[in-house]
Coordinates of C-alpha atoms and ligand atoms in Angstrom, one line a residue:
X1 CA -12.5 5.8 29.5
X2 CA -12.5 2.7 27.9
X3 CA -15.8 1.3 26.1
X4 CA -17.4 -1.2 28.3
X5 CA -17.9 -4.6 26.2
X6 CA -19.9 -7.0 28.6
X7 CA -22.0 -5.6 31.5
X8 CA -23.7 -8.3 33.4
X9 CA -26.3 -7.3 36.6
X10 CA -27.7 -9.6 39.2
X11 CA -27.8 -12.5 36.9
X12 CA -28.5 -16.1 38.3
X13 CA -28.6 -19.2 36.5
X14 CA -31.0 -22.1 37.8
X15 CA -30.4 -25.8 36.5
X16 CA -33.5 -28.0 36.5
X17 CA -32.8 -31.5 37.9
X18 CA -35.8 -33.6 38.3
X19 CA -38.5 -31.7 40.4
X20 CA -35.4 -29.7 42.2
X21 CA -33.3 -26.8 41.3
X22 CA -29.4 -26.1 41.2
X23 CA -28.0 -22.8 41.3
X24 CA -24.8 -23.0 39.3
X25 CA -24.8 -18.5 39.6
X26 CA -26.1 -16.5 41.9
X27 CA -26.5 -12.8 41.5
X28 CA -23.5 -12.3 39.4
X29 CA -22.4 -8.4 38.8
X30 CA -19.9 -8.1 35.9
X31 CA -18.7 -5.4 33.8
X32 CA -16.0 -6.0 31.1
X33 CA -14.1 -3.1 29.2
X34 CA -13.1 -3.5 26.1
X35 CA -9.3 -5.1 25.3
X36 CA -9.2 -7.0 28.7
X37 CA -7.3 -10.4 29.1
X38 CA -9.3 -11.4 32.1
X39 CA -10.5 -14.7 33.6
X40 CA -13.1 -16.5 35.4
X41 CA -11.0 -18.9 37.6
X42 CA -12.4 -21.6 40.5
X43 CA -12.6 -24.9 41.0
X44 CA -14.2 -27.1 38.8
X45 CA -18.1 -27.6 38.9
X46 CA -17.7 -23.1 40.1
X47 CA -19.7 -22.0 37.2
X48 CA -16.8 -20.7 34.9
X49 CA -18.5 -22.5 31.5
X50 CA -22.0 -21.4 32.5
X51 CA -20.7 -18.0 32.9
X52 CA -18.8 -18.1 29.4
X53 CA -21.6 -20.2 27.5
X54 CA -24.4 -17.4 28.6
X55 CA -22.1 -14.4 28.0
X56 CA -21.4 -16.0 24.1
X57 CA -25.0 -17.0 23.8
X58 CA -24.7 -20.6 24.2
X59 CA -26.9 -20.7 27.1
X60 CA -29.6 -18.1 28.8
X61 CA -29.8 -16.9 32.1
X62 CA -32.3 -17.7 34.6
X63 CA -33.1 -14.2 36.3
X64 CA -30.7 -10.4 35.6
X65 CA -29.8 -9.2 32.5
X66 CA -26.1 -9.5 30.0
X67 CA -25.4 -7.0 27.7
X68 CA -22.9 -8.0 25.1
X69 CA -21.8 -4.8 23.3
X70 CA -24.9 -3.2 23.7
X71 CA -27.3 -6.0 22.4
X72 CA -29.1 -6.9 25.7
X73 CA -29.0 -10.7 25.3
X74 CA -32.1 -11.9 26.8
X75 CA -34.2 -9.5 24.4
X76 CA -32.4 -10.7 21.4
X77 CA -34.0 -13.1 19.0
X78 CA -31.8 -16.0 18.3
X79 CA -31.0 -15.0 14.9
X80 CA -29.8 -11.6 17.0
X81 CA -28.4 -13.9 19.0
X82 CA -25.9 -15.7 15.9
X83 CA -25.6 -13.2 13.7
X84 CA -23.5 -10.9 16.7
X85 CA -21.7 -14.3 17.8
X86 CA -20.8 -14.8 14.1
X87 CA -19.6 -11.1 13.6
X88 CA -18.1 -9.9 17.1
X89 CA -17.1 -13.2 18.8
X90 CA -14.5 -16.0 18.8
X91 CA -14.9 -19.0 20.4
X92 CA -11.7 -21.4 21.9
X93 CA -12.8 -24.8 23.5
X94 CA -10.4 -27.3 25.2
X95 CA -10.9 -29.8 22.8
X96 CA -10.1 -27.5 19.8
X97 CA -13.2 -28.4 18.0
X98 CA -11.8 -28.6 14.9
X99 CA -13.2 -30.1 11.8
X100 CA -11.2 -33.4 10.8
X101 CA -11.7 -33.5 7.2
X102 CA -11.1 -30.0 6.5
X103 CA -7.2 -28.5 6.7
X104 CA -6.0 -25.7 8.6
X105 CA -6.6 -23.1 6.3
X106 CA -10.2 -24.2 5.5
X107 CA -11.1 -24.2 9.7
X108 CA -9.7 -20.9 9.8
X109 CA -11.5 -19.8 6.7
X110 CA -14.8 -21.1 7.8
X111 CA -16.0 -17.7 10.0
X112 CA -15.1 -15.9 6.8
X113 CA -17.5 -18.0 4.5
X114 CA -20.4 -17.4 7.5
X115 CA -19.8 -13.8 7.6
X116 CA -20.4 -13.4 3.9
X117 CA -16.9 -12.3 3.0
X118 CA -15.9 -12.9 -0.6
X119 CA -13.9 -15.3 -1.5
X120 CA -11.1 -12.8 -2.9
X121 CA -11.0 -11.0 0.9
X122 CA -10.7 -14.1 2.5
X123 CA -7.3 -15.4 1.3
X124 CA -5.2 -12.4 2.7
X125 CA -7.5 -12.4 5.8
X126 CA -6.8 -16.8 6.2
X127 CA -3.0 -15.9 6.0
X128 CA -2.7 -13.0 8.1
X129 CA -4.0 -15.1 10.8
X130 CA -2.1 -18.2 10.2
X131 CA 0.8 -15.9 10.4
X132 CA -0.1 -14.8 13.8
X133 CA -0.3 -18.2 15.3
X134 CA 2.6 -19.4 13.3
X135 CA 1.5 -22.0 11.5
X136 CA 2.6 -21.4 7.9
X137 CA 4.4 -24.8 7.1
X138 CA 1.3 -26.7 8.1
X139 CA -1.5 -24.6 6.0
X140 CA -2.9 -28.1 3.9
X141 CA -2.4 -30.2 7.2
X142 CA -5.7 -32.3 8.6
X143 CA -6.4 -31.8 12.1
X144 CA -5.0 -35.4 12.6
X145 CA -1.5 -34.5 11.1
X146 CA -1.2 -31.9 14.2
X147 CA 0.1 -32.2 17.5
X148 CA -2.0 -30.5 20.1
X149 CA -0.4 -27.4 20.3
X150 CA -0.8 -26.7 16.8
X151 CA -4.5 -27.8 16.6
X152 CA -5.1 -24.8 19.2
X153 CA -3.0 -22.8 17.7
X154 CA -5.7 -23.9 14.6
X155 CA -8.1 -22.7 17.0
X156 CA -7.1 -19.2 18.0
X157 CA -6.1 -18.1 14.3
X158 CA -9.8 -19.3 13.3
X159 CA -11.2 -17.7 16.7
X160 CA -9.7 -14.4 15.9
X161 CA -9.8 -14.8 11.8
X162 CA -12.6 -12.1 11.8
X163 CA -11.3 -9.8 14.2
X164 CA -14.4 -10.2 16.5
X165 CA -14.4 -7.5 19.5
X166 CA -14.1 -10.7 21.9
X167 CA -13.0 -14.2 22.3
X168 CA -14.7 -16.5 25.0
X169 CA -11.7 -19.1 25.7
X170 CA -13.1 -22.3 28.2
X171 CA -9.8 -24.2 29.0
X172 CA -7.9 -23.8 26.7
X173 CA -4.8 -25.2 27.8
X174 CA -6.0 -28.3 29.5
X175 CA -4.9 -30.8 27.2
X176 CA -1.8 -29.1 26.4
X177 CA 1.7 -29.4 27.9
X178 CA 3.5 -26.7 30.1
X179 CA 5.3 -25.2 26.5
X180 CA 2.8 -25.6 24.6
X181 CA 0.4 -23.4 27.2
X182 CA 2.9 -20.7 27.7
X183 CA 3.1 -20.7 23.7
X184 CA -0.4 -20.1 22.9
X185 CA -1.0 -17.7 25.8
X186 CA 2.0 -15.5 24.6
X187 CA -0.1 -15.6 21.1
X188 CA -2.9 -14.4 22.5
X189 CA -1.3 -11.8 24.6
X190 CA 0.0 -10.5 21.4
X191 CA -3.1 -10.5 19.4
X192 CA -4.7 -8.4 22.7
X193 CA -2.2 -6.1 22.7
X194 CA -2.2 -5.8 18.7
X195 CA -5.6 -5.6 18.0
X196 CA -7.4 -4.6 21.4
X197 CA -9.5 -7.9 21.3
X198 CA -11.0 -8.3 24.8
X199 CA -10.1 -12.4 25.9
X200 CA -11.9 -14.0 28.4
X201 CA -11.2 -17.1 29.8
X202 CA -12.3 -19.8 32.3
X203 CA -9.5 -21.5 33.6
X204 CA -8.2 -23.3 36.8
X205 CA -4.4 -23.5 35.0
X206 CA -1.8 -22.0 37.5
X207 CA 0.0 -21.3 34.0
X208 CA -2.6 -19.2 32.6
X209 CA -3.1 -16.9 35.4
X210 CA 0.7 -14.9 35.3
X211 CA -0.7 -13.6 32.2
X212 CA -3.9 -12.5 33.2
X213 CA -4.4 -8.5 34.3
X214 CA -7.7 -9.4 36.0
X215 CA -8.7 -12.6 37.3
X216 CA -12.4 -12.9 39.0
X217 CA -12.5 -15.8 41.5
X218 CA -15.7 -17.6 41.1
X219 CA -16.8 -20.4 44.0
X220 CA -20.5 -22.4 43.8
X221 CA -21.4 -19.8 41.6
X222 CA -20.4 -16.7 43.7
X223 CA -17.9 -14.3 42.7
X224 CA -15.7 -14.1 45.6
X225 CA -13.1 -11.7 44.6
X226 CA -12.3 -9.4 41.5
X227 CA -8.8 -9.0 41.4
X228 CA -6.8 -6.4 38.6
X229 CA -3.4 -6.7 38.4
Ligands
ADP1 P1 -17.0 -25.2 35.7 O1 -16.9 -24.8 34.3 O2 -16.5 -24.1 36.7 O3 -16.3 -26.5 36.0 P2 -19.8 -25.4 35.1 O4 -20.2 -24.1 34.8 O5 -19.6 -26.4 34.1 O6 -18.5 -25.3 36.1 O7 -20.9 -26.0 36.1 C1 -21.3 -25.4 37.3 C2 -22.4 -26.2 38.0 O8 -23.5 -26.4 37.2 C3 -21.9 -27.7 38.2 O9 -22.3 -28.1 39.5 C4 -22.5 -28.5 37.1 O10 -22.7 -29.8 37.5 C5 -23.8 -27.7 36.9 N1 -24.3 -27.8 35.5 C6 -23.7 -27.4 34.4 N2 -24.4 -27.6 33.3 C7 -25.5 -28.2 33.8 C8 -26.7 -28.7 33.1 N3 -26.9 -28.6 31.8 N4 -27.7 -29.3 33.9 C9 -27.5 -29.4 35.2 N5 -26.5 -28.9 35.9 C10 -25.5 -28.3 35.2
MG2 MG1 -15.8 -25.7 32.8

């Protein structure tokens, strides 16, 4: 049986607004195995970031408990907290997130330099990524000398640079065009199938979802349906 990576019970998530509260999840039940390529799809304002950003640490829950590979997140200290979304996570945002005055090898060298790994390790590790995504003519190149597609291709070699056990993905083809999506999808296919990393996305892209092998539908903070394919 495969190793579970993400087991989420009866979680809820309460947004203060004022004197009132909005519930943006509501007794959520998730389990992830490891080496999935699954996402979170809905319409927008469903709860698909809230559900990402608490899973990678980036927000807390409101009631229930998340247990990211066996660190029960809600116990965790938020150095626990950094230090296992520095080692065993990658992040991929829709707007790349990228840092402008640094190239593409330095962004994709930069979760190296957090996790401590010395300089002589890096290099191999910088190019063995960039060779993934398929970016080697464009290793010196600023963000701004990329066209979108290649900044997120950027994004995924630096996302996955460390080989974390799993990258949290929010969008990340909204601001690209149809080739450009089916291109880094078929990337990170690849990098699942090569190196078991467990993907999760949150997505409403038609495109995205022909790749997916599970998608859970999520509506006003509900899951409605939890579909494997
Ligand atoms: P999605 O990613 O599916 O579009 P979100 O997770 O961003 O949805 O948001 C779910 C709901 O929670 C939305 O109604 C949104 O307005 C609300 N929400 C998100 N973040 C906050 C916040 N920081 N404060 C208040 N409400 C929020
Ligand atoms: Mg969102």
């Amino acid at each position: 049986m495969k190793k579970s990576v993400i087991e989420i019970k009866n979680l809820s998530k309460k947004y203060k607004i004022g004197g009132d509260f909005f519930t943006a999840l509501s007794d959520i039940n998730l389990d992830i195995n490891k080496g999935e390529f699954l996402g979170l799809v809905g319409p927008s304002g469903s709860g698909k970031t809230t559900l990402l950003n608490i899973i990678g640490g980036l927000d807390s829950s409101s009631q229930g408990s998340v247990k990211v590979l066996d660190n029960t997140i809600e116990k965790s200290s938020d150095t626990e907290r950094s230090f296992l979304r520095r080692k065993s996570m990658g992040f991929i945002f829709q707007s790349y997130n990228l840092l402008p005055v640094y190239s593409v090898y330095e962004n994709i060298e930069l979760p190296l330099i957090l996790n401590n790994v010395p300089e002589i390790n890096r290099k191999d590790k910088v190019l063995q990524a960039i060779d993934w995504v398929g970016l080697g003519d464009k290793v010196h190149s600023r963000p701004n000398q990329l066209s979108g597609g290649q900044c997120q291709r950027t994004a995924i070699a630096r996302a996955i640079v460390h080989q974390p056990e799993i990258v949290l993905a929010d969008e990340p083809t909204a601001n690209l065009d149809a080739e450009n999506s089916h291109h880094i999808m078929k990337i990170m296919k690849n990098l699942n199938k090569d190196l078991d990393t467990s993907f999760i996305f949150a997505t409403h892209d038609e495109k995205i979802m022909s790749y997916l092998k599970r998608i859970v539908y999520l509506d006003d903070g509900i899951i409605q349906k939890d579909k494997k394919i």
